Amino acid sequence: MRATREALDSMVERFPLLDARLEDRVLRLQPESLQPFGSFKVRAALTAVDWAVQSGATRIVTASAGNFAQGLTFAARRAGLPVDVHVPDSAAAGKIAALRGLEARVISHPFDEWWTIMCNRDTGDNGATFVHPVAEHSVLLGNATIGLDIQTAWSEVEIVIVPFGGGGLCVGVAAALEALGSRAEVVTSEVAGSAALSAALAAGHPVEIQRRPSFVDGIGSTRVLDEMWPLISSCITRSIVVSVDEAAAAVRELALRHKLVVEGAGATAFAAACRPEFAGRRVAAVLSGSNIDAPTLAGILSG
C-alpha cells in the first residue's frame, strides 16, 4: 500500500485535511475533489492501468459514470492504449465531454443496461481488457491509499465517512485503516432514492430497490454488487442516507463557506458528517469529487 502511494506521487496530491470549523465536533475534510480530474478515482485508475499494462493489455474497456473513466482514460492513453467507456445515460454532461476530450470512445446505455454491464463485465468486446471501476484488486488498492493518507495525517480520527457508489471506496479505506492498526469506523453515505446499501444492510443481503435519479449522479444503484457484498458486509455496519435537499445544502455550504466545489456524491459525506449522531466525535469526511455540471451548481447556489 505504501509503495502504491509512492508510485502515485507524481499525479496524486497529499492534501492536508481541512478543518470544517464546527463547534460541536471535530470535522475534517479530505478534499479528493481537488485531485486531477476532480475525483478520488484517479488513484484507482492509475493503479489499475499500471496493473493492466503489466499483464499485457492492448486495449481497455470500462463501465463508469464518468469519474473513474477520466483517470483511466488519461492513464491508458499515456500508456498508448485505446479506451472504450460504457456510461449510463444519467451521467453528467460535463463528465461525458471530458471523456471525449481525453479521446475515449463513449458508449451510452439506459441505466439498467449499464448496471448489467457493471454486474457481469460483459460489453461484447472480448479483445479488450475490462477494468471494473469497483471490484478490481488494483482499484481497491488505489482506494486504500486514501485511508493511508487520512491515518497518516490524523491518527486520532474516530469516524471516516465515505460516499457509497459500488463499495470500492469504503472497502479500500476500511482495509487500509485496519492494516494500519486504526480503530476508526468507516461509515458510508448515500442519497435517498438510491440507497442500495442501506437496504442490503437491513435485509442482510443485496436486494433490488427502485432508483430515483437526482443531481447526485455519481453514486447510487438498484442493488449492491453481489461480488462486493462479502467485502462490504465485513467492514460496514451502517450507512447514513441523506435527502436530496440535504445533499444540495451541503454542496452550497461547501462552496460558499469552505470555497470548495463538490459534486453531489461527495457532498453526501459532508451532510452525513453534520448529523447530530456525530456530535462530540472526531470525524473525517471524504469529499470524493468535484465534477458537477455548471448549470446544476448554479441552480443550487442560487437556492
Short mmCIF file of N, CA and C in Angstrom, two decimals, residues 46-154:
data_model
loop_
_atom_site.label_atom_id
_atom_site.label_comp_id
_atom_site.label_asym_id
_atom_site.label_seq_id
_atom_site.Cartn_x
_atom_site.Cartn_y
_atom_site.Cartn_z
N LEU A 46 -5.12 5.05 -12.06
CA LEU A 46 -3.69 4.96 -12.36
C LEU A 46 -3.13 3.60 -11.95
N THR A 47 -3.54 3.13 -10.79
CA THR A 47 -3.07 1.83 -10.31
C THR A 47 -3.58 0.72 -11.21
N ALA A 48 -4.84 0.79 -11.62
CA ALA A 48 -5.43 -0.25 -12.46
C ALA A 48 -4.75 -0.33 -13.83
N VAL A 49 -4.46 0.81 -14.43
CA VAL A 49 -3.79 0.80 -15.74
C VAL A 49 -2.38 0.24 -15.62
N ASP A 50 -1.70 0.59 -14.56
CA ASP A 50 -0.36 0.04 -14.35
C ASP A 50 -0.40 -1.48 -14.28
N TRP A 51 -1.36 -2.02 -13.55
CA TRP A 51 -1.51 -3.48 -13.47
C TRP A 51 -1.90 -4.06 -14.82
N ALA A 52 -2.79 -3.39 -15.54
CA ALA A 52 -3.23 -3.90 -16.85
C ALA A 52 -2.09 -3.95 -17.85
N VAL A 53 -1.27 -2.91 -17.86
CA VAL A 53 -0.12 -2.88 -18.76
C VAL A 53 0.84 -4.01 -18.43
N GLN A 54 1.07 -4.22 -17.14
CA GLN A 54 1.98 -5.30 -16.73
C GLN A 54 1.45 -6.67 -17.13
N SER A 55 0.12 -6.80 -17.26
CA SER A 55 -0.48 -8.09 -17.63
C SER A 55 -0.62 -8.24 -19.14
N GLY A 56 -0.16 -7.24 -19.90
CA GLY A 56 -0.15 -7.36 -21.36
C GLY A 56 -1.36 -6.79 -22.07
N ALA A 57 -2.14 -5.95 -21.43
CA ALA A 57 -3.32 -5.37 -22.08
C ALA A 57 -2.93 -4.54 -23.28
N THR A 58 -3.74 -4.62 -24.34
CA THR A 58 -3.53 -3.79 -25.54
C THR A 58 -4.68 -2.81 -25.77
N ARG A 59 -5.83 -3.08 -25.19
CA ARG A 59 -6.98 -2.17 -25.23
C ARG A 59 -7.72 -2.30 -23.91
N ILE A 60 -8.35 -1.22 -23.50
CA ILE A 60 -9.05 -1.22 -22.21
C ILE A 60 -10.49 -0.79 -22.41
N VAL A 61 -11.38 -1.44 -21.68
CA VAL A 61 -12.79 -1.06 -21.67
C VAL A 61 -13.26 -1.02 -20.22
N THR A 62 -14.14 -0.09 -19.91
CA THR A 62 -14.67 0.01 -18.55
C THR A 62 -16.12 0.46 -18.60
N ALA A 63 -16.79 0.34 -17.47
CA ALA A 63 -18.13 0.90 -17.26
C ALA A 63 -18.01 1.90 -16.12
N SER A 64 -18.42 3.12 -16.35
CA SER A 64 -18.21 4.16 -15.35
C SER A 64 -19.21 5.28 -15.55
N ALA A 65 -19.60 5.91 -14.44
CA ALA A 65 -20.46 7.09 -14.53
C ALA A 65 -19.68 8.33 -14.92
N GLY A 66 -18.36 8.21 -15.02
CA GLY A 66 -17.56 9.32 -15.52
C GLY A 66 -16.27 9.59 -14.80
N ASN A 67 -16.26 9.60 -13.47
CA ASN A 67 -15.06 9.99 -12.74
C ASN A 67 -13.93 8.98 -12.89
N PHE A 68 -14.23 7.70 -12.67
CA PHE A 68 -13.20 6.67 -12.81
C PHE A 68 -12.67 6.65 -14.23
N ALA A 69 -13.57 6.75 -15.19
CA ALA A 69 -13.19 6.65 -16.59
C ALA A 69 -12.25 7.77 -17.02
N GLN A 70 -12.38 8.95 -16.44
CA GLN A 70 -11.48 10.04 -16.82
C GLN A 70 -10.04 9.72 -16.45
N GLY A 71 -9.83 9.29 -15.21
CA GLY A 71 -8.47 8.92 -14.81
C GLY A 71 -7.96 7.73 -15.58
N LEU A 72 -8.84 6.76 -15.81
CA LEU A 72 -8.44 5.55 -16.54
C LEU A 72 -8.05 5.90 -17.97
N THR A 73 -8.84 6.74 -18.62
CA THR A 73 -8.53 7.12 -20.00
C THR A 73 -7.22 7.87 -20.08
N PHE A 74 -7.01 8.81 -19.16
CA PHE A 74 -5.74 9.54 -19.15
C PHE A 74 -4.56 8.59 -19.01
N ALA A 75 -4.63 7.69 -18.02
CA ALA A 75 -3.52 6.77 -17.77
C ALA A 75 -3.32 5.82 -18.94
N ALA A 76 -4.41 5.32 -19.51
CA ALA A 76 -4.31 4.39 -20.63
C ALA A 76 -3.75 5.06 -21.87
N ARG A 77 -4.22 6.27 -22.17
CA ARG A 77 -3.71 6.98 -23.35
C ARG A 77 -2.23 7.31 -23.17
N ARG A 78 -1.83 7.62 -21.96
CA ARG A 78 -0.42 7.88 -21.69
C ARG A 78 0.42 6.64 -21.94
N ALA A 79 -0.19 5.46 -21.72
CA ALA A 79 0.50 4.19 -21.97
C ALA A 79 0.31 3.71 -23.41
N GLY A 80 -0.40 4.50 -24.22
CA GLY A 80 -0.59 4.15 -25.62
C GLY A 80 -1.74 3.19 -25.88
N LEU A 81 -2.67 3.07 -24.94
CA LEU A 81 -3.77 2.12 -25.08
C LEU A 81 -5.08 2.86 -25.36
N PRO A 82 -5.86 2.42 -26.35
CA PRO A 82 -7.18 3.00 -26.58
C PRO A 82 -8.17 2.54 -25.51
N VAL A 83 -9.21 3.35 -25.30
CA VAL A 83 -10.16 3.08 -24.22
C VAL A 83 -11.60 3.26 -24.72
N ASP A 84 -12.44 2.27 -24.39
CA ASP A 84 -13.88 2.39 -24.58
C ASP A 84 -14.52 2.54 -23.21
N VAL A 85 -15.45 3.47 -23.08
CA VAL A 85 -16.12 3.71 -21.81
C VAL A 85 -17.62 3.58 -21.99
N HIS A 86 -18.22 2.67 -21.24
CA HIS A 86 -19.67 2.49 -21.23
C HIS A 86 -20.24 3.29 -20.07
N VAL A 87 -21.14 4.22 -20.38
CA VAL A 87 -21.67 5.14 -19.37
C VAL A 87 -23.19 5.02 -19.29
N PRO A 88 -23.77 5.35 -18.13
CA PRO A 88 -25.24 5.41 -18.04
C PRO A 88 -25.73 6.70 -18.68
N ASP A 89 -26.94 6.69 -19.18
CA ASP A 89 -27.47 7.90 -19.81
C ASP A 89 -27.75 9.02 -18.81
N SER A 90 -27.61 8.72 -17.53
CA SER A 90 -27.79 9.74 -16.49
C SER A 90 -26.49 10.45 -16.14
N ALA A 91 -25.37 10.05 -16.76
CA ALA A 91 -24.08 10.65 -16.44
C ALA A 91 -24.08 12.14 -16.77
N ALA A 92 -23.38 12.92 -15.95
CA ALA A 92 -23.34 14.37 -16.15
C ALA A 92 -22.71 14.70 -17.50
N ALA A 93 -23.28 15.69 -18.17
CA ALA A 93 -22.79 16.08 -19.50
C ALA A 93 -21.33 16.51 -19.45
N GLY A 94 -20.94 17.18 -18.38
CA GLY A 94 -19.56 17.61 -18.26
C GLY A 94 -18.58 16.45 -18.19
N LYS A 95 -18.99 15.37 -17.53
CA LYS A 95 -18.13 14.19 -17.45
C LYS A 95 -17.98 13.54 -18.83
N ILE A 96 -19.06 13.49 -19.59
CA ILE A 96 -19.01 12.91 -20.93
C ILE A 96 -18.11 13.75 -21.83
N ALA A 97 -18.26 15.06 -21.76
CA ALA A 97 -17.43 15.95 -22.57
C ALA A 97 -15.95 15.78 -22.22
N ALA A 98 -15.67 15.64 -20.93
CA ALA A 98 -14.28 15.45 -20.51
C ALA A 98 -13.71 14.15 -21.05
N LEU A 99 -14.51 13.09 -21.05
CA LEU A 99 -14.05 11.81 -21.58
C LEU A 99 -13.73 11.91 -23.06
N ARG A 100 -14.60 12.56 -23.80
CA ARG A 100 -14.35 12.71 -25.23
C ARG A 100 -13.12 13.58 -25.48
N GLY A 101 -12.92 14.57 -24.62
CA GLY A 101 -11.72 15.39 -24.73
C GLY A 101 -10.44 14.62 -24.49
N LEU A 102 -10.55 13.55 -23.71
CA LEU A 102 -9.40 12.68 -23.44
C LEU A 102 -9.26 11.57 -24.49
N GLU A 103 -10.13 11.60 -25.50
CA GLU A 103 -10.10 10.66 -26.64
C GLU A 103 -10.60 9.27 -26.28
N ALA A 104 -11.49 9.19 -25.31
CA ALA A 104 -12.17 7.91 -25.05
C ALA A 104 -13.32 7.76 -26.04
N ARG A 105 -13.62 6.51 -26.39
CA ARG A 105 -14.83 6.23 -27.15
C ARG A 105 -15.94 5.98 -26.14
N VAL A 106 -16.98 6.79 -26.17
CA VAL A 106 -18.03 6.75 -25.16
C VAL A 106 -19.27 6.09 -25.73
N ILE A 107 -19.77 5.07 -25.01
CA ILE A 107 -20.98 4.35 -25.41
C ILE A 107 -22.00 4.52 -24.29
N SER A 108 -23.15 5.13 -24.60
CA SER A 108 -24.17 5.40 -23.58
C SER A 108 -25.25 4.32 -23.57
N HIS A 109 -25.74 4.01 -22.36
CA HIS A 109 -26.78 2.99 -22.18
C HIS A 109 -27.84 3.50 -21.21
N PRO A 110 -29.08 3.05 -21.33
CA PRO A 110 -30.04 3.26 -20.24
C PRO A 110 -29.45 2.69 -18.95
N PHE A 111 -29.80 3.31 -17.82
CA PHE A 111 -29.13 2.94 -16.57
C PHE A 111 -29.17 1.45 -16.30
N ASP A 112 -30.30 0.80 -16.48
CA ASP A 112 -30.41 -0.63 -16.17
C ASP A 112 -29.48 -1.47 -17.03
N GLU A 113 -29.34 -1.12 -18.31
CA GLU A 113 -28.42 -1.85 -19.19
C GLU A 113 -26.98 -1.63 -18.74
N TRP A 114 -26.68 -0.39 -18.38
CA TRP A 114 -25.33 -0.09 -17.90
C TRP A 114 -25.03 -0.87 -16.62
N TRP A 115 -26.01 -0.94 -15.72
CA TRP A 115 -25.79 -1.65 -14.46
C TRP A 115 -25.57 -3.14 -14.71
N THR A 116 -26.19 -3.68 -15.73
CA THR A 116 -25.96 -5.08 -16.09
C THR A 116 -24.50 -5.29 -16.49
N ILE A 117 -23.93 -4.35 -17.22
CA ILE A 117 -22.51 -4.43 -17.57
C ILE A 117 -21.66 -4.37 -16.30
N MET A 118 -22.03 -3.51 -15.38
CA MET A 118 -21.30 -3.42 -14.11
C MET A 118 -21.33 -4.76 -13.38
N CYS A 119 -22.44 -5.46 -13.48
CA CYS A 119 -22.59 -6.72 -12.75
C CYS A 119 -21.89 -7.88 -13.43
N ASN A 120 -21.96 -7.95 -14.76
CA ASN A 120 -21.43 -9.15 -15.44
C ASN A 120 -20.17 -8.90 -16.25
N ARG A 121 -19.73 -7.64 -16.34
CA ARG A 121 -18.49 -7.27 -17.04
C ARG A 121 -18.53 -7.60 -18.53
N ASP A 122 -19.69 -7.81 -19.08
CA ASP A 122 -19.80 -8.23 -20.49
C ASP A 122 -20.20 -7.04 -21.36
N THR A 123 -19.25 -6.57 -22.16
CA THR A 123 -19.53 -5.48 -23.11
C THR A 123 -19.61 -6.00 -24.54
N GLY A 124 -19.40 -7.30 -24.71
CA GLY A 124 -19.39 -7.87 -26.05
C GLY A 124 -18.07 -7.70 -26.77
N ASP A 125 -17.08 -7.16 -26.10
CA ASP A 125 -15.76 -6.93 -26.70
C ASP A 125 -14.75 -7.84 -26.02
N ASN A 126 -14.51 -8.99 -26.62
CA ASN A 126 -13.62 -9.96 -26.00
C ASN A 126 -12.14 -9.65 -26.22
N GLY A 127 -11.85 -8.67 -27.07
CA GLY A 127 -10.45 -8.36 -27.35
C GLY A 127 -9.85 -7.32 -26.43
N ALA A 128 -10.68 -6.74 -25.56
CA ALA A 128 -10.19 -5.69 -24.67
C ALA A 128 -10.14 -6.20 -23.23
N THR A 129 -9.29 -5.58 -22.44
CA THR A 129 -9.20 -5.88 -21.01
C THR A 129 -10.23 -5.03 -20.27
N PHE A 130 -11.19 -5.70 -19.61
CA PHE A 130 -12.21 -4.97 -18.86
C PHE A 130 -11.65 -4.61 -17.49
N VAL A 131 -11.68 -3.33 -17.17
CA VAL A 131 -11.25 -2.85 -15.85
C VAL A 131 -12.48 -2.38 -15.11
N HIS A 132 -12.85 -3.12 -14.07
CA HIS A 132 -14.04 -2.78 -13.30
C HIS A 132 -13.74 -1.58 -12.40
N PRO A 133 -14.64 -0.61 -12.33
CA PRO A 133 -14.35 0.60 -11.55
C PRO A 133 -14.43 0.40 -10.04
N VAL A 134 -14.90 -0.77 -9.61
CA VAL A 134 -15.10 -1.00 -8.18
C VAL A 134 -14.36 -2.23 -7.69
N ALA A 135 -14.48 -3.35 -8.39
CA ALA A 135 -14.16 -4.65 -7.82
C ALA A 135 -12.77 -5.18 -8.12
N GLU A 136 -11.97 -4.48 -8.92
CA GLU A 136 -10.61 -4.97 -9.20
C GLU A 136 -9.74 -4.84 -7.95
N HIS A 137 -8.82 -5.79 -7.75
CA HIS A 137 -7.87 -5.67 -6.64
C HIS A 137 -7.05 -4.40 -6.78
N SER A 138 -6.67 -4.07 -8.01
CA SER A 138 -5.88 -2.86 -8.24
C SER A 138 -6.66 -1.61 -7.84
N VAL A 139 -7.95 -1.60 -8.12
CA VAL A 139 -8.81 -0.47 -7.76
C VAL A 139 -8.93 -0.33 -6.25
N LEU A 140 -9.14 -1.44 -5.57
CA LEU A 140 -9.24 -1.40 -4.11
C LEU A 140 -7.93 -0.92 -3.49
N LEU A 141 -6.81 -1.33 -4.07
CA LEU A 141 -5.51 -0.89 -3.56
C LEU A 141 -5.33 0.61 -3.76
N GLY A 142 -5.70 1.10 -4.93
CA GLY A 142 -5.62 2.54 -5.16
C GLY A 142 -6.49 3.31 -4.19
N ASN A 143 -7.70 2.83 -3.95
CA ASN A 143 -8.60 3.48 -3.00
C ASN A 143 -8.05 3.43 -1.58
N ALA A 144 -7.35 2.36 -1.25
CA ALA A 144 -6.80 2.20 0.09
C ALA A 144 -5.82 3.32 0.44
N THR A 145 -5.19 3.91 -0.57
CA THR A 145 -4.23 4.98 -0.27
C THR A 145 -4.91 6.20 0.34
N ILE A 146 -6.22 6.34 0.16
CA ILE A 146 -6.94 7.43 0.84
C ILE A 146 -6.95 7.18 2.34
N GLY A 147 -7.23 5.94 2.73
CA GLY A 147 -7.17 5.59 4.14
C GLY A 147 -5.79 5.82 4.72
N LEU A 148 -4.77 5.48 3.95
CA LEU A 148 -3.39 5.72 4.39
C LEU A 148 -3.14 7.20 4.61
N ASP A 149 -3.58 8.03 3.68
CA ASP A 149 -3.37 9.47 3.81
C ASP A 149 -4.10 10.04 5.03
N ILE A 150 -5.33 9.60 5.25
CA ILE A 150 -6.10 10.10 6.40
C ILE A 150 -5.45 9.68 7.71
N GLN A 151 -5.09 8.41 7.82
CA GLN A 151 -4.50 7.91 9.06
C GLN A 151 -3.14 8.55 9.32
N THR A 152 -2.37 8.79 8.27
CA THR A 152 -1.07 9.44 8.42
C THR A 152 -1.23 10.87 8.92
N ALA A 153 -2.24 11.55 8.41
CA ALA A 153 -2.46 12.95 8.79
C ALA A 153 -3.14 13.10 10.14
N TRP A 154 -3.95 12.11 10.53
CA TRP A 154 -4.79 12.26 11.73
C TRP A 154 -5.04 10.90 12.35
#
